[in-house]
């Protein structure tokens, strides 16, 4: 056996002593970086978990809280600290007979060159196997209370409850807070072993197993424990660190990108380490193994074993070997910014961290002026900030693409849970996705103040077929225009980008230079004031819980006519007050649409801010269609908050209010569909009628020049109940159509009629919401209503007989009479229908419709106990039917007849668009047949009158004939 295989007690004790010496050295370095109260807080942490004493931080009344730290005995100084915060504590109370906590481990940057005064402390709270879930929950509650107590010392502490047996088996919690969840296992263990510091409790068994023999890890640990070597029976075992599995790289890469949103410099370093590991795969010598080998070989120099120095050296060797010097320079800056030591600033006392960073920067050849430039990054010119941001994002995405390709080449699936993958993907999408109109943020990893920047916003005219656009330039100290910072299709997007990135914070006057736009300084100032009010510069962070579900539109800002005033030409012509029409979308006698452009700002629950610009002739319909399409794709019903702004010289409040009302009504219509009922939304736009259909998450916009075209469209068949929802300011000719629509019922049919002499204008909204309008001659109101109501009721019975549901309820029929006030305003009066269905004066006329072999419609009509067939009678069908009806009338008057029953054959029904007949189909066929028959009645009546006239011969004429 080799020396390592024999593993004598002396060697194992030597390993333990070296690791503990390094551990104590790093803890000492950590304590040196803390304030006095913070040191006391850190020193008390083990004792607070070792005991559960009334009056101590983390105490709550519960007898089963796990207590006791393995191998921990507080010293007198720590006990004195406890008595300072808990006067009732006594030294004898600090004993635990059966310790249930295996250890407290600091991990991460603590005690390293990367530990700064603002760094938080990540602590693994390792409990013994065998605790119940209730006890684990109690321990977690206690840890949260202690974290809250530590905040009072300006010390941010995160505890992660760990079970070594579960961890070794790969059972980890999902992604919450600072935890990396299921994204990685062995890579996390690699970081733990090379950065972990034993705060109190048992040392890890991994310390004692030589790296070359980790393939025999379990056997060696059992052997050491069996021989009682170096108190290994009290060690904690998280398992061996074998060859890294390929499946962890993609998960770890996504996790580091996720962390890189807030800490890009640190994440770039760790992503580069993953790239180094992947290049060496499968024969990867991890940093943890490199660290353990150095300790076993006798290296104890803290600077040399500093986790972040080792990390940098490994990446430096990799990039130098590949001659990627620009990447190496970026890595050095990331390392310098992560350390957070400003070497150009003089200090009274030089710490070990400062001395170490000075040695490294000297090795890199950095001069004092360059160090001063880096230390002044908070005041960098905006061009430098954007350039550095671009380099960081490129590096993050480059490393991630490499890891993705690596996983594909090795046919390895990522080891992330689906939930973790989804959450990470959503946050990465929100942070890095670039699409037209989305506002990107310059600040990336640093808090920067750009209020000192001077900005110029300029309109650039169309060139080479490209439309005009807006550009934000920096302005040099000599007044010259600097580099282009932002280019957008609209002014609002450019202004919003400048505002949210702090470039306009100190500007009272925004220099906007136009070529074609007529925007005024007043509009610019008011618009910027709106943006500052609605979207403050320092927006609150997005809660992590928002990424647990798809992005929802939270707020929508609508800016109308920015840079254009449609009323200017009316003002010059003095036409504003020509009529009382004040609707901003249907203004004056000229029926003008006063909205020429819409800039829409959409803010969603993931913190994304997107600007959409609409300035074509149909800008308003496009904007409504866009917003409703966006909302319709959302999985959850979530109504956004809408705000409307307009700063034209004339009628700005009226225009803003009209747009606010219209969009709110459109959103209401959309969420009416959310009740699983399709909707047709109507509104006016100038002389046109606009419609928007909402059905099956699909939207379709239509435009109609006349009310007749609109009514024809509203009369189209519908597959199911389809409500008509006009916006609150919708107007029709003399507003009769609006009055009809307002009477529609949630269910059933609505029948409305208006009488004028002996002609009735009838509106019917059937069971599916189809609207039919027609004019019909009528003898009396009773005969009109009786025939219509009887026909509709019989038709309902026919449809119910064909319905597959046996218990289809009867649909109500509401009847109204429309009359016009002297002002022309229509009013509605409810009409009772009792007795009309039993009207004995109405003759029964029944028709059966069929399609002949040639596709022509054929009819069989039953009237006065006689049957007439169009197939048999041909062209004589209508004349004979009319003659029969006239013969049954005592006075032979050709007043209108009404069909009371109509049946459609299966072939006719199958040929309808939705394969089913609704009331309007029956009614249309009825009206067409009645028109033909009534025309025939007039002809037959004239023939009959002529015949009668011929029978009465004058006396003179008779004598002449003789």
PDB file of N, CA, C and O in Angstrom, residues 516-520 523 560-568 594-599 613-615 646-649 655:
ATOM      1  N   UNK A 516     -39.649  66.991 -38.971  1.00  0.00           N
ATOM      2  CA  UNK A 516     -40.992  66.897 -39.532  1.00  0.00           C
ATOM      3  C   UNK A 516     -42.063  67.009 -38.447  1.00  0.00           C
ATOM      4  O   UNK A 516     -43.176  67.421 -38.707  1.00  0.00           O
ATOM      5  N   UNK A 517     -41.727  66.611 -37.243  1.00  0.00           N
ATOM      6  CA  UNK A 517     -42.700  66.647 -36.152  1.00  0.00           C
ATOM      7  C   UNK A 517     -42.947  68.092 -35.720  1.00  0.00           C
ATOM      8  O   UNK A 517     -42.065  68.944 -35.806  1.00  0.00           O
ATOM      9  N   UNK A 518     -44.163  68.315 -35.208  1.00  0.00           N
ATOM     10  CA  UNK A 518     -44.512  69.662 -34.734  1.00  0.00           C
ATOM     11  C   UNK A 518     -44.599  69.709 -33.216  1.00  0.00           C
ATOM     12  O   UNK A 518     -45.331  70.512 -32.650  1.00  0.00           O
ATOM     13  N   UNK A 519     -43.857  68.859 -32.552  1.00  0.00           N
ATOM     14  CA  UNK A 519     -43.922  68.815 -31.098  1.00  0.00           C
ATOM     15  C   UNK A 519     -43.384  70.106 -30.498  1.00  0.00           C
ATOM     16  O   UNK A 519     -42.432  70.711 -31.011  1.00  0.00           O
ATOM     17  N   UNK A 520     -44.010  70.538 -29.420  1.00  0.00           N
ATOM     18  CA  UNK A 520     -43.628  71.783 -28.760  1.00  0.00           C
ATOM     19  C   UNK A 520     -42.878  71.477 -27.472  1.00  0.00           C
ATOM     20  O   UNK A 520     -42.947  70.371 -26.934  1.00  0.00           O
ATOM     21  N   UNK A 523     -45.231  70.255 -24.810  1.00  0.00           N
ATOM     22  CA  UNK A 523     -45.551  68.823 -24.873  1.00  0.00           C
ATOM     23  C   UNK A 523     -44.427  67.977 -24.299  1.00  0.00           C
ATOM     24  O   UNK A 523     -44.668  66.995 -23.577  1.00  0.00           O
ATOM     25  N   UNK A 560     -51.477  60.173 -26.618  1.00  0.00           N
ATOM     26  CA  UNK A 560     -52.116  60.481 -27.897  1.00  0.00           C
ATOM     27  C   UNK A 560     -51.489  61.715 -28.533  1.00  0.00           C
ATOM     28  O   UNK A 560     -51.211  62.712 -27.853  1.00  0.00           O
ATOM     29  N   UNK A 561     -51.263  61.626 -29.841  1.00  0.00           N
ATOM     30  CA  UNK A 561     -50.868  62.787 -30.666  1.00  0.00           C
ATOM     31  C   UNK A 561     -49.594  63.456 -30.205  1.00  0.00           C
ATOM     32  O   UNK A 561     -49.478  64.684 -30.248  1.00  0.00           O
ATOM     33  N   UNK A 562     -48.623  62.675 -29.762  1.00  0.00           N
ATOM     34  CA  UNK A 562     -47.353  63.278 -29.357  1.00  0.00           C
ATOM     35  C   UNK A 562     -46.646  63.803 -30.604  1.00  0.00           C
ATOM     36  O   UNK A 562     -46.228  63.053 -31.474  1.00  0.00           O
ATOM     37  N   UNK A 563     -46.534  65.115 -30.687  1.00  0.00           N
ATOM     38  CA  UNK A 563     -45.865  65.729 -31.820  1.00  0.00           C
ATOM     39  C   UNK A 563     -46.769  66.040 -32.993  1.00  0.00           C
ATOM     40  O   UNK A 563     -46.294  66.461 -34.052  1.00  0.00           O
ATOM     41  N   UNK A 564     -48.069  65.860 -32.854  1.00  0.00           N
ATOM     42  CA  UNK A 564     -48.985  66.217 -33.948  1.00  0.00           C
ATOM     43  C   UNK A 564     -50.323  66.627 -33.348  1.00  0.00           C
ATOM     44  O   UNK A 564     -50.767  66.066 -32.351  1.00  0.00           O
ATOM     45  N   UNK A 565     -50.958  67.621 -33.951  1.00  0.00           N
ATOM     46  CA  UNK A 565     -52.234  68.155 -33.474  1.00  0.00           C
ATOM     47  C   UNK A 565     -53.232  68.152 -34.621  1.00  0.00           C
ATOM     48  O   UNK A 565     -53.223  69.037 -35.476  1.00  0.00           O
ATOM     49  N   UNK A 566     -54.112  67.148 -34.691  1.00  0.00           N
ATOM     50  CA  UNK A 566     -55.075  67.074 -35.803  1.00  0.00           C
ATOM     51  C   UNK A 566     -56.042  68.238 -35.848  1.00  0.00           C
ATOM     52  O   UNK A 566     -56.713  68.445 -36.856  1.00  0.00           O
ATOM     53  N   UNK A 567     -56.141  69.007 -34.778  1.00  0.00           N
ATOM     54  CA  UNK A 567     -57.090  70.115 -34.767  1.00  0.00           C
ATOM     55  C   UNK A 567     -56.553  71.382 -35.418  1.00  0.00           C
ATOM     56  O   UNK A 567     -57.285  72.344 -35.593  1.00  0.00           O
ATOM     57  N   UNK A 568     -55.268  71.388 -35.764  1.00  0.00           N
ATOM     58  CA  UNK A 568     -54.691  72.621 -36.291  1.00  0.00           C
ATOM     59  C   UNK A 568     -55.394  73.086 -37.556  1.00  0.00           C
ATOM     60  O   UNK A 568     -55.718  74.257 -37.704  1.00  0.00           O
ATOM     61  N   UNK A 594     -59.789  62.760 -34.127  1.00  0.00           N
ATOM     62  CA  UNK A 594     -58.757  63.656 -33.602  1.00  0.00           C
ATOM     63  C   UNK A 594     -57.567  62.912 -33.011  1.00  0.00           C
ATOM     64  O   UNK A 594     -56.743  63.525 -32.334  1.00  0.00           O
ATOM     65  N   UNK A 595     -57.479  61.619 -33.230  1.00  0.00           N
ATOM     66  CA  UNK A 595     -56.334  60.848 -32.729  1.00  0.00           C
ATOM     67  C   UNK A 595     -55.527  60.383 -33.933  1.00  0.00           C
ATOM     68  O   UNK A 595     -55.949  59.506 -34.684  1.00  0.00           O
ATOM     69  N   UNK A 596     -54.370  61.004 -34.113  1.00  0.00           N
ATOM     70  CA  UNK A 596     -53.520  60.680 -35.262  1.00  0.00           C
ATOM     71  C   UNK A 596     -52.440  59.665 -34.917  1.00  0.00           C
ATOM     72  O   UNK A 596     -51.928  58.976 -35.800  1.00  0.00           O
ATOM     73  N   UNK A 597     -52.059  59.583 -33.646  1.00  0.00           N
ATOM     74  CA  UNK A 597     -51.015  58.637 -33.260  1.00  0.00           C
ATOM     75  C   UNK A 597     -51.231  58.208 -31.820  1.00  0.00           C
ATOM     76  O   UNK A 597     -51.824  58.936 -31.022  1.00  0.00           O
ATOM     77  N   UNK A 598     -50.766  57.011 -31.521  1.00  0.00           N
ATOM     78  CA  UNK A 598     -50.824  56.464 -30.160  1.00  0.00           C
ATOM     79  C   UNK A 598     -49.450  55.896 -29.824  1.00  0.00           C
ATOM     80  O   UNK A 598     -48.884  55.105 -30.596  1.00  0.00           O
ATOM     81  N   UNK A 599     -48.896  56.319 -28.697  1.00  0.00           N
ATOM     82  CA  UNK A 599     -47.707  55.687 -28.129  1.00  0.00           C
ATOM     83  C   UNK A 599     -48.151  54.929 -26.885  1.00  0.00           C
ATOM     84  O   UNK A 599     -48.663  55.538 -25.933  1.00  0.00           O
ATOM     85  N   UNK A 613     -45.460  52.071 -30.992  1.00  0.00           N
ATOM     86  CA  UNK A 613     -45.835  53.334 -31.628  1.00  0.00           C
ATOM     87  C   UNK A 613     -46.757  53.044 -32.808  1.00  0.00           C
ATOM     88  O   UNK A 613     -46.454  52.208 -33.659  1.00  0.00           O
ATOM     89  N   UNK A 614     -47.898  53.749 -32.856  1.00  0.00           N
ATOM     90  CA  UNK A 614     -48.870  53.591 -33.941  1.00  0.00           C
ATOM     91  C   UNK A 614     -49.154  54.977 -34.512  1.00  0.00           C
ATOM     92  O   UNK A 614     -49.635  55.866 -33.791  1.00  0.00           O
ATOM     93  N   UNK A 615     -48.859  55.159 -35.809  1.00  0.00           N
ATOM     94  CA  UNK A 615     -49.058  56.488 -36.379  1.00  0.00           C
ATOM     95  C   UNK A 615     -49.621  56.439 -37.796  1.00  0.00           C
ATOM     96  O   UNK A 615     -49.612  57.435 -38.499  1.00  0.00           O
ATOM     97  N   UNK A 646     -52.656  63.320 -23.048  1.00  0.00           N
ATOM     98  CA  UNK A 646     -52.612  64.080 -24.299  1.00  0.00           C
ATOM     99  C   UNK A 646     -52.257  65.521 -23.948  1.00  0.00           C
ATOM    100  O   UNK A 646     -52.782  66.079 -22.974  1.00  0.00           O
ATOM    101  N   UNK A 647     -51.370  66.121 -24.738  1.00  0.00           N
ATOM    102  CA  UNK A 647     -50.927  67.490 -24.447  1.00  0.00           C
ATOM    103  C   UNK A 647     -50.957  68.358 -25.704  1.00  0.00           C
ATOM    104  O   UNK A 647     -50.111  69.215 -25.891  1.00  0.00           O
ATOM    105  N   UNK A 648     -51.969  68.138 -26.558  1.00  0.00           N
ATOM    106  CA  UNK A 648     -52.188  69.045 -27.682  1.00  0.00           C
ATOM    107  C   UNK A 648     -52.566  70.433 -27.180  1.00  0.00           C
ATOM    108  O   UNK A 648     -52.976  70.606 -26.032  1.00  0.00           O
ATOM    109  N   UNK A 649     -52.462  71.406 -28.061  1.00  0.00           N
ATOM    110  CA  UNK A 649     -52.808  72.769 -27.660  1.00  0.00           C
ATOM    111  C   UNK A 649     -54.310  72.923 -27.445  1.00  0.00           C
ATOM    112  O   UNK A 649     -54.748  73.742 -26.641  1.00  0.00           O
ATOM    113  N   UNK A 655     -59.559  64.637 -25.432  1.00  0.00           N
ATOM    114  CA  UNK A 655     -58.980  63.536 -26.209  1.00  0.00           C
ATOM    115  C   UNK A 655     -58.469  62.440 -25.276  1.00  0.00           C
ATOM    116  O   UNK A 655     -58.723  61.244 -25.494  1.00  0.00           O
TER     117      UNK A 655
END
